[in-house]
Amino acid sequence: MQSKMKQAGHARIEVEGKSVELPLMEGTDGPKVIDVRKLYAQAGVFTLDPGYTSTGSCESQITFIDGDEGRLLHRGYPIDQLAENSGFLEVAYLLLRGELPSQSQFTAFEQSITRHTMLHEQIDRFFEGFRRDSHPMALLTSAVAALSAFYPDAMDIEDPEQRNLATLRMIAKMPTLAARVYKYSIGQPFVYPDNSLSYAENFLRMCFSVPAERYAPNPVLTRAMDRIFILHADHEQNASTSTVRLAGSSGAHPYAAIAAGVASLWGPSHGGANEAALNMLREIGTPDRVGEYVKKAQDPDDSFRLMGFGHRVYKNYDPRAKVMQQTAKEVLDELGVNDPVLEVAQKLEKIALEDDYFVERKLYPNVDFYSGVILNAIGFPTEMFTVLFALARTVGWLAQLNEMIEDPSQRIGRPRQIYTGPDQRDFIPVRDRG
Ligand code: SDX
């Protein structure tokens, strides 16, 4: 990746009487940045930014979020246009290669994915070591890391050919792994991929077909699944993507870096929020109880938060949540399902968006607020929701990992700190400690 930052001037800071001038850089869109990489050498001080609220870790050309406007672009294309008009594998191509593919480029890419959908036969035995009631994310995190033991021929991240092979393999095998994680948890036999099906169709068939019955794919659910994958594909330098970049910056192979991302995504403040959000909506149960929970969420002494609400970057409506809400209505209408959870979610959104606490803090529904309604309608248990998030986000993690490796300015990530522990002191033998 060649840098496209432009110098837009300088930032000058005074540090203990010493004036330090730092480059002010600008990109295509979004806030300018002060390039502080020489700050310590010039001024002998570090910056401190717990949670990285004001700190960029890298230059990237993949995804852009305008938090104030609620805009999300993938290589410049708005997420709502991609969700409406594109498919997940086409978006995967866009994220990885930077441009939408021609028909022949897409066909070749789709075939390169399809031919890697099967897993080494022994991986199936890997799952036997887990209890059937293990959380699916425990199995997925472990299985992704274990891929390196079965595919050691694509581990050298300095070799573009090997990196490309590892990338194609992981995009192709995540649905097969995720489906096995689900089948293992319900005690049903694993289903092999059928490469005559589309990516989402293949995945749903591996999850929901059983040997005893003919399986008929549902085009409405297939389209909804593919759209959910698009909405989860990438999202700038979120916690799990930053984890992937940091893990990869040490030279760790792609399987290890992606496994680190899966582990980070599991947290309820991040990818685990979709499971927590649906559990919360079910706990609320009926629209008349929504007000009670909106009050709980504001109580500083109560750790309860509205799951699926709020975002570090979006201070406006998450554009993915808008598409997700529309898709939830379409799917439930198509299926003729009247899920009371959707009514609770819509009432909760309405009340929260009129409440000063949420308005002042600019808290809006995020991608996780409505996704559970659709995933539940498709037939997944809540414990599988973050697995589905990880399946889709693998494309974004791989695009970001490859961009980092190809970025000449990137080095091993090694943050500094401010130390406030004890000053230097001499060891006291235990006999003298009293
Ligand atoms: C994802 O980063 C990404 O891009 C992530 C993601 C992606 O695609 O990769 O978009 C996916 O992780 C979406 C977020 C899913 N998480 C949740 O829905 C969990 C609930 N949300 C919160 O925990 C919270 O909003 C975060 C974690 C998402 C963001 O936290 P921040 O930016 O650190 O904000 P904060 O915790 O400092 O909150 C600011 C204020 C606080 O109140 P005060 O201390 O100022 O009084 O807002 C309050 C918070 O208490 N607040 C909430 C709230 N979220 C924030 N209050 C009630 N309910 C909430 N959901």
Tab-separated table of C-alpha atoms and ligand atoms in Angstrom:
chain	number	residue	atom	x	y	z
A	1	MET	CA	0.000	0.000	0.000
A	2	GLN	CA	1.441	3.384	-0.973
A	3	SER	CA	0.691	6.266	1.409
A	4	LYS	CA	-1.799	8.845	0.104
A	5	MET	CA	-1.632	11.177	3.108
A	6	LYS	CA	-0.871	14.811	2.287
A	7	GLN	CA	0.814	17.317	4.587
A	8	ALA	CA	-1.678	20.026	5.514
A	9	GLY	CA	0.608	22.089	7.696
A	10	HIS	CA	2.119	21.703	11.144
A	11	ALA	CA	1.029	21.359	14.744
A	12	ARG	CA	3.237	23.082	17.288
A	13	ILE	CA	3.286	22.067	20.925
A	14	GLU	CA	5.221	23.536	23.795
A	15	VAL	CA	6.719	20.891	26.103
A	16	GLU	CA	8.391	22.280	29.217
A	17	GLY	CA	9.491	25.417	27.382
A	18	LYS	CA	10.593	23.486	24.308
A	19	SER	CA	8.694	24.087	21.066
A	20	VAL	CA	8.092	20.980	18.969
A	21	GLU	CA	6.691	21.109	15.438
A	22	LEU	CA	4.881	18.006	14.147
A	23	PRO	CA	3.435	17.339	10.672
A	24	LEU	CA	-0.351	17.858	10.297
A	25	MET	CA	-1.557	15.300	7.769
A	26	GLU	CA	-4.844	14.910	5.907
A	27	GLY	CA	-6.475	12.029	4.068
A	28	THR	CA	-9.427	11.715	1.705
A	29	ASP	CA	-12.065	12.396	4.390
A	30	GLY	CA	-12.342	12.666	8.161
A	31	PRO	CA	-10.299	14.573	10.761
A	32	LYS	CA	-6.702	15.568	10.044
A	33	VAL	CA	-4.034	13.814	12.128
A	34	ILE	CA	-0.959	15.021	13.962
A	35	ASP	CA	1.840	12.615	13.091
A	36	VAL	CA	3.473	12.073	16.505
A	37	ARG	CA	5.868	9.279	15.553
A	38	LYS	CA	8.855	11.612	16.155
A	39	LEU	CA	7.435	13.240	19.317
A	40	TYR	CA	9.427	11.132	21.792
A	41	ALA	CA	12.686	11.659	19.880
A	42	GLN	CA	12.105	15.427	19.687
A	43	ALA	CA	10.471	16.145	23.055
A	44	GLY	CA	11.129	13.107	25.259
A	45	VAL	CA	7.425	12.662	26.044
A	46	PHE	CA	4.777	10.066	25.075
A	47	THR	CA	1.113	10.661	24.323
A	48	LEU	CA	-1.469	8.880	26.492
A	49	ASP	CA	-4.895	7.873	25.141
A	50	PRO	CA	-6.604	4.975	27.012
A	51	GLY	CA	-9.093	3.327	24.619
A	52	TYR	CA	-7.586	5.263	21.697
A	53	THR	CA	-10.411	7.823	21.648
A	54	SER	CA	-8.221	10.380	19.791
A	55	THR	CA	-5.480	8.191	18.348
A	56	GLY	CA	-5.104	6.667	14.905
A	57	SER	CA	-3.022	3.480	14.653
A	58	CYS	CA	-2.510	3.426	10.899
A	59	GLU	CA	-3.310	4.842	7.477
A	60	SER	CA	-5.965	2.750	5.738
A	61	GLN	CA	-7.710	2.891	2.348
A	62	ILE	CA	-10.332	0.219	3.042
A	63	THR	CA	-13.201	1.604	5.161
A	64	PHE	CA	-14.269	5.047	6.328
A	65	ILE	CA	-16.819	5.893	9.032
A	66	ASP	CA	-18.264	9.390	9.408
A	67	GLY	CA	-19.573	9.056	12.966
A	68	ASP	CA	-21.329	12.431	13.042
A	69	GLU	CA	-23.210	11.834	9.796
A	70	GLY	CA	-23.681	8.093	10.283
A	71	ARG	CA	-21.911	7.215	7.011
A	72	LEU	CA	-19.973	3.992	6.308
A	73	LEU	CA	-17.956	3.561	3.099
A	74	HIS	CA	-16.116	0.491	1.845
A	75	ARG	CA	-13.483	1.629	-0.683
A	76	GLY	CA	-15.746	4.674	-1.176
A	77	TYR	CA	-19.027	2.807	-1.704
A	78	PRO	CA	-21.824	3.532	0.868
A	79	ILE	CA	-22.878	0.492	2.904
A	80	ASP	CA	-26.588	0.901	2.075
A	81	GLN	CA	-25.843	0.756	-1.678
A	82	LEU	CA	-23.652	-2.332	-1.214
A	83	ALA	CA	-26.277	-4.028	0.997
A	84	GLU	CA	-28.988	-3.307	-1.564
A	85	ASN	CA	-27.137	-4.054	-4.803
A	86	SER	CA	-24.111	-6.256	-4.080
A	87	GLY	CA	-23.347	-9.690	-2.615
A	88	PHE	CA	-21.008	-10.687	0.216
A	89	LEU	CA	-18.330	-12.263	-1.986
A	90	GLU	CA	-18.376	-9.226	-4.294
A	91	VAL	CA	-17.908	-6.974	-1.234
A	92	ALA	CA	-15.122	-9.310	-0.109
A	93	TYR	CA	-13.383	-8.788	-3.465
A	94	LEU	CA	-13.847	-5.013	-3.105
A	95	LEU	CA	-12.372	-4.971	0.418
A	96	LEU	CA	-9.424	-7.175	-0.540
A	97	ARG	CA	-8.582	-5.785	-3.982
A	98	GLY	CA	-9.826	-2.168	-3.756
A	99	GLU	CA	-12.211	-2.163	-6.732
A	100	LEU	CA	-15.506	-3.830	-7.654
A	101	PRO	CA	-14.745	-6.824	-9.902
A	102	SER	CA	-15.708	-7.265	-13.545
A	103	GLN	CA	-17.936	-10.295	-14.157
A	104	SER	CA	-14.943	-12.432	-15.196
A	105	GLN	CA	-12.881	-11.252	-12.200
A	106	PHE	CA	-15.756	-12.089	-9.859
A	107	THR	CA	-16.305	-15.529	-11.411
A	108	ALA	CA	-12.620	-16.369	-11.000
A	109	PHE	CA	-12.610	-15.067	-7.418
A	110	GLU	CA	-15.762	-16.997	-6.505
A	111	GLN	CA	-14.252	-20.186	-7.948
A	112	SER	CA	-11.011	-19.623	-6.013
A	113	ILE	CA	-13.088	-19.447	-2.820
A	114	THR	CA	-15.373	-22.354	-3.680
A	115	ARG	CA	-12.527	-24.799	-4.219
A	116	HIS	CA	-11.327	-24.264	-0.632
A	117	THR	CA	-14.621	-24.797	1.234
A	118	MET	CA	-13.785	-28.310	2.500
A	119	LEU	CA	-11.828	-28.900	5.711
A	120	HIS	CA	-9.079	-31.414	6.410
A	121	GLU	CA	-10.989	-34.525	7.528
A	122	GLN	CA	-9.176	-34.686	10.869
A	123	ILE	CA	-10.478	-31.247	11.922
A	124	ASP	CA	-13.845	-32.887	12.501
A	125	ARG	CA	-12.217	-34.933	15.262
A	126	PHE	CA	-10.831	-31.727	16.792
A	127	PHE	CA	-14.308	-30.799	17.984
A	128	GLU	CA	-14.669	-34.093	19.881
A	129	GLY	CA	-12.447	-32.662	22.625
A	130	PHE	CA	-15.109	-30.106	23.571
A	131	ARG	CA	-18.272	-30.552	25.625
A	132	ARG	CA	-21.364	-30.299	23.444
A	133	ASP	CA	-22.600	-27.391	25.585
A	134	SER	CA	-19.405	-25.340	25.122
A	135	HIS	CA	-20.052	-21.799	23.908
A	136	PRO	CA	-19.733	-21.875	20.091
A	137	MET	CA	-17.199	-19.038	20.219
A	138	ALA	CA	-14.889	-21.244	22.328
A	139	LEU	CA	-14.906	-23.820	19.534
A	140	LEU	CA	-14.490	-21.254	16.756
A	141	THR	CA	-11.606	-19.413	18.440
A	142	SER	CA	-9.774	-22.708	18.934
A	143	ALA	CA	-10.583	-24.127	15.511
A	144	VAL	CA	-9.326	-21.033	13.653
A	145	ALA	CA	-6.023	-21.141	15.553
A	146	ALA	CA	-5.806	-24.889	14.813
A	147	LEU	CA	-6.046	-24.282	11.045
A	148	SER	CA	-2.303	-23.537	11.089
A	149	ALA	CA	-1.705	-27.138	12.163
A	150	PHE	CA	-3.561	-28.436	9.127
A	151	TYR	CA	-2.480	-25.909	6.479
A	152	PRO	CA	1.181	-25.146	7.276
A	153	ASP	CA	1.995	-24.444	3.609
A	154	ALA	CA	0.681	-20.841	3.717
A	155	MET	CA	2.239	-19.326	6.811
A	156	ASP	CA	4.943	-17.012	5.469
A	157	ILE	CA	3.332	-13.588	5.549
A	158	GLU	CA	6.227	-12.074	3.567
A	159	ASP	CA	5.250	-14.276	0.577
A	160	PRO	CA	2.281	-12.693	-1.251
A	161	GLU	CA	1.357	-16.032	-2.821
A	162	GLN	CA	1.151	-17.743	0.588
A	163	ARG	CA	-0.740	-14.772	2.061
A	164	ASN	CA	-3.252	-14.930	-0.773
A	165	LEU	CA	-3.708	-18.692	-0.329
A	166	ALA	CA	-4.254	-18.283	3.445
A	167	THR	CA	-6.726	-15.448	2.722
A	168	LEU	CA	-8.766	-17.517	0.255
A	169	ARG	CA	-8.700	-20.543	2.553
A	170	MET	CA	-10.011	-18.654	5.578
A	171	ILE	CA	-12.794	-16.892	3.665
A	172	ALA	CA	-13.792	-20.268	2.179
A	173	LYS	CA	-13.500	-22.328	5.363
A	174	MET	CA	-15.079	-20.023	7.940
A	175	PRO	CA	-18.647	-20.999	6.880
A	176	THR	CA	-17.722	-24.698	7.022
A	177	LEU	CA	-16.123	-24.238	10.461
A	178	ALA	CA	-19.036	-22.108	11.750
A	179	ALA	CA	-21.585	-24.662	10.534
A	180	ARG	CA	-19.634	-27.471	12.252
A	181	VAL	CA	-19.540	-25.467	15.475
A	182	TYR	CA	-23.344	-25.196	15.300
A	183	LYS	CA	-23.957	-28.848	14.328
A	184	TYR	CA	-21.629	-30.047	17.113
A	185	SER	CA	-23.553	-27.996	19.704
A	186	ILE	CA	-26.884	-29.600	18.705
A	187	GLY	CA	-25.536	-33.123	18.215
A	188	GLN	CA	-26.351	-33.344	14.526
A	189	PRO	CA	-24.013	-34.782	11.854
A	190	PHE	CA	-21.668	-32.424	10.014
A	191	VAL	CA	-22.712	-31.502	6.470
A	192	TYR	CA	-20.146	-31.194	3.688
A	193	PRO	CA	-20.166	-28.019	1.555
A	194	ASP	CA	-21.995	-28.153	-1.784
A	195	ASN	CA	-20.007	-26.018	-4.194
A	196	SER	CA	-22.912	-25.675	-6.598
A	197	LEU	CA	-24.534	-23.287	-4.065
A	198	SER	CA	-23.784	-19.618	-3.376
A	199	TYR	CA	-21.738	-18.661	-0.304
A	200	ALA	CA	-24.728	-17.887	1.935
A	201	GLU	CA	-26.835	-20.768	0.574
A	202	ASN	CA	-23.974	-23.204	1.160
A	203	PHE	CA	-23.610	-21.961	4.726
A	204	LEU	CA	-27.311	-22.217	5.570
A	205	ARG	CA	-27.471	-25.694	4.062
A	206	MET	CA	-24.461	-26.842	6.138
A	207	CYS	CA	-26.248	-25.476	9.224
A	208	PHE	CA	-29.828	-26.579	8.696
A	209	SER	CA	-29.919	-29.627	6.402
A	210	VAL	CA	-30.157	-33.116	7.928
A	211	PRO	CA	-29.486	-36.464	6.192
A	212	ALA	CA	-33.023	-37.655	6.879
A	213	GLU	CA	-34.769	-34.960	4.865
A	214	ARG	CA	-34.476	-33.098	1.566
A	215	TYR	CA	-33.244	-29.541	2.134
A	216	ALA	CA	-34.982	-26.695	0.295
A	217	PRO	CA	-33.083	-23.383	0.484
A	218	ASN	CA	-35.245	-20.370	1.302
A	219	PRO	CA	-34.268	-17.487	-1.026
A	220	VAL	CA	-35.538	-14.850	1.424
A	221	LEU	CA	-33.408	-16.206	4.264
A	222	THR	CA	-30.431	-16.692	1.924
A	223	ARG	CA	-30.637	-13.048	0.799
A	224	ALA	CA	-31.007	-11.895	4.425
A	225	MET	CA	-27.989	-13.980	5.500
A	226	ASP	CA	-25.858	-12.618	2.649
A	227	ARG	CA	-26.899	-9.064	3.530
A	228	ILE	CA	-26.042	-9.616	7.207
A	229	PHE	CA	-22.600	-10.811	6.119
A	230	ILE	CA	-22.163	-7.599	4.077
A	231	LEU	CA	-23.181	-5.437	7.043
A	232	HIS	CA	-20.575	-7.105	9.279
A	233	ALA	CA	-17.697	-7.329	6.794
A	234	ASP	CA	-15.418	-4.502	7.974
A	235	HIS	CA	-15.485	-1.431	10.197
A	236	GLU	CA	-12.170	0.488	10.360
A	237	GLN	CA	-9.913	-0.083	13.381
A	238	ASN	CA	-12.422	-1.567	15.866
A	239	ALA	CA	-11.181	-3.645	18.804
A	240	SER	CA	-10.964	-6.972	16.955
A	241	THR	CA	-9.438	-5.497	13.789
A	242	SER	CA	-6.859	-3.650	15.886
A	243	THR	CA	-6.153	-6.971	17.629
A	244	VAL	CA	-5.591	-8.657	14.257
A	245	ARG	CA	-3.232	-5.873	13.157
A	246	LEU	CA	-1.285	-5.938	16.421
A	247	ALA	CA	-1.000	-9.743	16.396
A	248	GLY	CA	0.036	-9.706	12.734
A	249	SER	CA	2.581	-6.924	13.299
A	250	SER	CA	4.802	-9.396	15.182
A	251	GLY	CA	4.971	-11.543	12.051
A	252	ALA	CA	2.473	-14.076	13.431
A	253	HIS	CA	0.918	-16.101	10.612
A	254	PRO	CA	-2.582	-15.170	9.340
A	255	TYR	CA	-4.373	-18.025	11.149
A	256	ALA	CA	-2.966	-16.823	14.511
A	257	ALA	CA	-3.818	-13.182	13.787
A	258	ILE	CA	-7.400	-14.005	12.759
A	259	ALA	CA	-7.840	-16.299	15.790
A	260	ALA	CA	-6.794	-13.333	17.976
A	261	GLY	CA	-9.464	-11.243	16.247
A	262	VAL	CA	-12.125	-13.908	16.882
A	263	ALA	CA	-11.205	-13.929	20.572
A	264	SER	CA	-11.419	-10.132	20.836
A	265	LEU	CA	-14.751	-9.996	18.994
A	266	TRP	CA	-16.321	-12.300	21.621
A	267	GLY	CA	-16.541	-9.514	24.227
A	268	PRO	CA	-20.093	-8.233	25.030
A	269	SER	CA	-18.981	-4.643	24.365
A	270	HIS	CA	-18.031	-5.667	20.829
A	271	GLY	CA	-19.202	-8.604	18.743
A	272	GLY	CA	-20.801	-10.337	21.715
A	273	ALA	CA	-23.366	-7.510	21.882
A	274	ASN	CA	-25.669	-9.124	19.292
A	275	GLU	CA	-26.198	-12.142	21.578
A	276	ALA	CA	-26.565	-9.845	24.613
A	277	ALA	CA	-28.982	-7.534	22.771
A	278	LEU	CA	-31.461	-10.290	21.889
A	279	ASN	CA	-31.225	-11.731	25.412
A	280	MET	CA	-31.946	-8.228	26.757
A	281	LEU	CA	-34.952	-7.756	24.444
A	282	ARG	CA	-36.300	-11.150	25.538
A	283	GLU	CA	-35.778	-10.240	29.210
A	284	ILE	CA	-37.744	-7.005	28.673
A	285	GLY	CA	-40.387	-9.236	27.094
A	286	THR	CA	-43.196	-6.760	26.397
A	287	PRO	CA	-43.322	-3.134	25.155
A	288	ASP	CA	-44.861	-1.934	28.433
A	289	ARG	CA	-41.679	-2.895	30.335
A	290	VAL	CA	-39.361	-0.900	28.059
A	291	GLY	CA	-39.506	2.287	30.187
A	292	GLU	CA	-38.257	0.383	33.241
A	293	TYR	CA	-35.145	-0.757	31.348
A	294	VAL	CA	-34.490	2.647	29.800
A	295	LYS	CA	-34.366	4.006	33.366
A	296	LYS	CA	-32.082	1.154	34.512
A	297	ALA	CA	-29.665	1.980	31.677
A	298	GLN	CA	-29.340	5.542	33.026
A	299	ASP	CA	-28.728	4.590	36.638
A	300	PRO	CA	-25.025	5.299	37.335
A	301	ASP	CA	-25.139	2.704	40.124
A	302	ASP	CA	-26.510	0.027	37.783
A	303	SER	CA	-24.044	-1.659	35.411
A	304	PHE	CA	-26.937	-2.449	33.018
A	305	ARG	CA	-26.515	-0.985	29.551
A	306	LEU	CA	-28.833	-1.135	26.554
A	307	MET	CA	-27.035	-3.750	24.492
A	308	GLY	CA	-26.991	-2.893	20.797
A	309	PHE	CA	-26.986	0.820	21.691
A	310	GLY	CA	-24.148	3.309	21.575
A	311	HIS	CA	-20.908	3.339	19.650
A	312	ARG	CA	-17.418	4.777	20.043
A	313	VAL	CA	-17.511	6.355	16.576
A	314	TYR	CA	-21.174	6.730	15.554
A	315	LYS	CA	-22.765	9.741	17.241
A	316	ASN	CA	-25.653	9.311	14.843
A	317	TYR	CA	-27.660	6.334	13.664
A	318	ASP	CA	-25.420	3.377	12.668
A	319	PRO	CA	-26.250	3.039	8.944
A	320	ARG	CA	-26.005	-0.733	9.293
A	321	ALA	CA	-28.745	-0.701	11.927
A	322	LYS	CA	-31.087	1.043	9.473
A	323	VAL	CA	-30.563	-1.667	6.855
A	324	MET	CA	-30.821	-4.341	9.543
A	325	GLN	CA	-34.162	-3.001	10.810
A	326	GLN	CA	-35.586	-2.920	7.268
A	327	THR	CA	-34.327	-6.457	6.629
A	328	ALA	CA	-35.857	-7.675	9.910
A	329	LYS	CA	-39.277	-6.382	8.845
A	330	GLU	CA	-38.913	-7.935	5.357
A	331	VAL	CA	-37.875	-11.348	6.712
A	332	LEU	CA	-40.599	-11.510	9.365
A	333	ASP	CA	-43.242	-10.413	6.817
A	334	GLU	CA	-42.016	-12.973	4.278
A	335	LEU	CA	-42.066	-15.725	6.893
A	336	GLY	CA	-45.396	-14.546	8.301
A	337	VAL	CA	-43.728	-14.441	11.709
A	338	ASN	CA	-44.898	-11.991	14.349
A	339	ASP	CA	-41.914	-11.815	16.700
A	340	PRO	CA	-42.790	-9.738	19.797
A	341	VAL	CA	-39.076	-9.011	20.192
A	342	LEU	CA	-39.185	-6.738	17.114
A	343	GLU	CA	-42.014	-4.742	18.668
A	344	VAL	CA	-40.037	-4.442	21.918
A	345	ALA	CA	-36.952	-3.318	19.965
A	346	GLN	CA	-38.872	-0.674	18.024
A	347	LYS	CA	-40.527	0.647	21.219
A	348	LEU	CA	-37.156	0.692	23.007
A	349	GLU	CA	-35.574	2.596	20.138
A	350	LYS	CA	-38.408	5.132	20.076
A	351	ILE	CA	-38.339	5.792	23.837
A	352	ALA	CA	-34.534	5.913	24.061
A	353	LEU	CA	-34.202	8.342	21.142
A	354	GLU	CA	-36.630	10.737	22.876
A	355	ASP	CA	-34.872	10.450	26.249
A	356	ASP	CA	-32.416	13.217	27.227
A	357	TYR	CA	-29.884	10.721	28.630
A	358	PHE	CA	-29.465	9.044	25.215
A	359	VAL	CA	-29.876	12.233	23.201
A	360	GLU	CA	-27.190	14.086	25.220
A	361	ARG	CA	-24.789	11.173	24.860
A	362	LYS	CA	-25.690	10.632	21.184
A	363	LEU	CA	-26.527	6.984	21.793
A	364	TYR	CA	-28.256	5.304	18.857
A	365	PRO	CA	-28.934	1.689	17.871
A	366	ASN	CA	-25.844	0.031	16.415
A	367	VAL	CA	-25.370	-2.954	14.114
A	368	ASP	CA	-26.173	-5.381	16.934
A	369	PHE	CA	-29.567	-4.011	17.920
A	370	TYR	CA	-31.739	-5.604	15.224
A	371	SER	CA	-29.485	-8.356	13.866
A	372	GLY	CA	-30.651	-10.851	16.489
A	373	VAL	CA	-34.269	-10.588	15.343
A	374	ILE	CA	-33.269	-11.745	11.860
A	375	LEU	CA	-30.787	-14.413	13.003
A	376	ASN	CA	-33.450	-15.795	15.344
A	377	ALA	CA	-35.974	-15.881	12.457
A	378	ILE	CA	-33.415	-17.732	10.290
A	379	GLY	CA	-33.181	-20.346	13.046
A	380	PHE	CA	-29.922	-19.644	14.921
A	381	PRO	CA	-29.698	-19.792	18.730
A	382	THR	CA	-28.320	-16.600	20.351
A	383	GLU	CA	-25.028	-18.330	21.228
A	384	MET	CA	-24.290	-18.574	17.490
A	385	PHE	CA	-24.753	-14.852	16.757
A	386	THR	CA	-21.135	-13.807	17.411
A	387	VAL	CA	-19.904	-16.791	15.379
A	388	LEU	CA	-21.817	-15.352	12.409
A	389	PHE	CA	-20.325	-11.915	13.083
A	390	ALA	CA	-16.820	-13.501	13.099
A	391	LEU	CA	-17.549	-15.400	9.874
A	392	ALA	CA	-18.333	-12.152	8.049
A	393	ARG	CA	-15.673	-10.018	9.750
A	394	THR	CA	-12.957	-12.474	8.697
A	395	VAL	CA	-12.981	-10.766	5.279
A	396	GLY	CA	-12.375	-7.337	6.844
A	397	TRP	CA	-9.716	-8.687	9.198
A	398	LEU	CA	-7.873	-10.279	6.256
A	399	ALA	CA	-8.113	-7.128	4.131
A	400	GLN	CA	-6.763	-5.030	7.021
A	401	LEU	CA	-4.032	-7.576	7.850
A	402	ASN	CA	-2.840	-7.681	4.238
A	403	GLU	CA	-2.922	-3.875	4.032
A	404	MET	CA	-0.787	-3.653	7.159
A	405	ILE	CA	1.768	-6.167	5.861
A	406	GLU	CA	1.987	-4.273	2.560
A	407	ASP	CA	2.359	-0.892	4.319
A	408	PRO	CA	6.067	0.069	4.313
A	409	SER	CA	5.567	2.351	7.333
A	410	GLN	CA	4.176	-0.386	9.575
A	411	ARG	CA	6.444	-1.925	12.253
A	412	ILE	CA	5.780	-4.228	15.186
A	413	GLY	CA	3.120	-2.563	17.327
A	414	ARG	CA	4.618	-1.722	20.695
A	415	PRO	CA	2.642	0.934	22.666
A	416	ARG	CA	4.386	2.751	25.555
A	417	GLN	CA	2.808	3.794	28.908
A	418	ILE	CA	2.993	6.193	31.817
A	419	TYR	CA	4.437	4.385	34.846
A	420	THR	CA	3.036	5.218	38.284
A	421	GLY	CA	4.273	2.180	40.231
A	422	PRO	CA	6.901	2.172	43.037
A	423	ASP	CA	10.203	3.965	42.470
A	424	GLN	CA	13.342	1.777	42.304
A	425	ARG	CA	14.014	-0.005	45.639
A	426	ASP	CA	16.344	-2.814	46.848
A	427	PHE	CA	15.253	-6.406	47.469
A	428	ILE	CA	14.610	-7.326	51.142
A	429	PRO	CA	15.203	-10.993	52.080
A	430	VAL	CA	12.096	-12.593	53.606
A	431	ARG	CA	13.877	-12.985	57.008
A	432	ASP	CA	14.120	-9.155	57.214
A	433	ARG	CA	10.590	-8.365	56.143
A	434	GLY	CA	8.978	-8.635	59.577
B	1	SDX	C1	-19.648	-3.200	17.862
B	1	SDX	O1	-15.821	-0.200	17.131
B	1	SDX	C2	-16.608	-0.733	16.243
B	1	SDX	O2	-16.661	-0.340	15.087
B	1	SDX	C3	-17.415	-1.915	16.728
B	1	SDX	C4	-18.467	-2.480	15.788
B	1	SDX	C5	-17.836	-3.138	14.567
B	1	SDX	O3	-18.516	-3.276	13.550
B	1	SDX	O4	-16.679	-3.599	14.684
B	1	SDX	O5	-19.333	-1.442	15.353
B	1	SDX	C6	-19.299	-3.560	16.458
B	1	SDX	O6	-18.941	-3.574	18.752
B	1	SDX	C7	-20.838	-2.306	18.124
B	1	SDX	C8	-21.012	-1.959	19.641
B	1	SDX	C9	-21.660	-3.167	20.336
B	1	SDX	N1	-21.679	-2.963	21.804
B	1	SDX	C10	-22.818	-2.722	22.448
B	1	SDX	O7	-23.908	-2.535	21.898
B	1	SDX	C11	-22.677	-2.716	23.973
B	1	SDX	C12	-23.417	-1.503	24.555
B	1	SDX	N2	-22.694	-0.308	24.141
B	1	SDX	C13	-21.726	0.242	25.065
B	1	SDX	O8	-21.102	-0.647	25.931
B	1	SDX	C14	-20.887	1.361	24.484
B	1	SDX	O9	-21.744	2.202	23.824
B	1	SDX	C15	-19.725	1.006	23.568
B	1	SDX	C16	-18.817	0.016	24.188
B	1	SDX	C17	-20.230	0.474	22.264
B	1	SDX	C18	-18.960	2.299	23.303
B	1	SDX	O10	-18.412	2.687	24.502
B	1	SDX	P1	-17.576	4.078	24.640
B	1	SDX	O11	-17.373	4.714	23.325
B	1	SDX	O12	-16.373	3.796	25.464
B	1	SDX	O13	-18.590	4.984	25.366
B	1	SDX	P2	-18.652	5.116	26.932
B	1	SDX	O14	-18.688	3.756	27.534
B	1	SDX	O15	-17.599	6.068	27.376
B	1	SDX	O16	-20.101	5.768	27.122
B	1	SDX	C19	-20.278	7.178	27.039
B	1	SDX	C20	-21.472	7.458	27.930
B	1	SDX	C21	-21.327	6.854	29.326
B	1	SDX	O17	-22.120	7.627	30.197
B	1	SDX	P3	-21.388	8.742	31.170
B	1	SDX	O18	-20.256	7.998	31.886
B	1	SDX	O19	-20.874	9.795	30.243
B	1	SDX	O20	-22.481	9.195	32.119
B	1	SDX	O21	-22.631	6.813	27.369
B	1	SDX	C22	-23.106	5.814	28.266
B	1	SDX	C23	-21.965	5.507	29.213
B	1	SDX	O22	-22.462	5.039	30.469
B	1	SDX	N3	-23.443	4.651	27.450
B	1	SDX	C24	-24.531	3.906	27.620
B	1	SDX	C25	-24.488	2.957	26.582
B	1	SDX	N4	-23.399	3.146	25.848
B	1	SDX	C26	-22.747	4.189	26.382
B	1	SDX	N5	-25.518	3.951	28.532
B	1	SDX	C27	-26.496	3.013	28.405
B	1	SDX	N6	-26.541	2.058	27.441
B	1	SDX	C28	-25.545	2.014	26.512
B	1	SDX	N7	-25.584	1.094	25.560
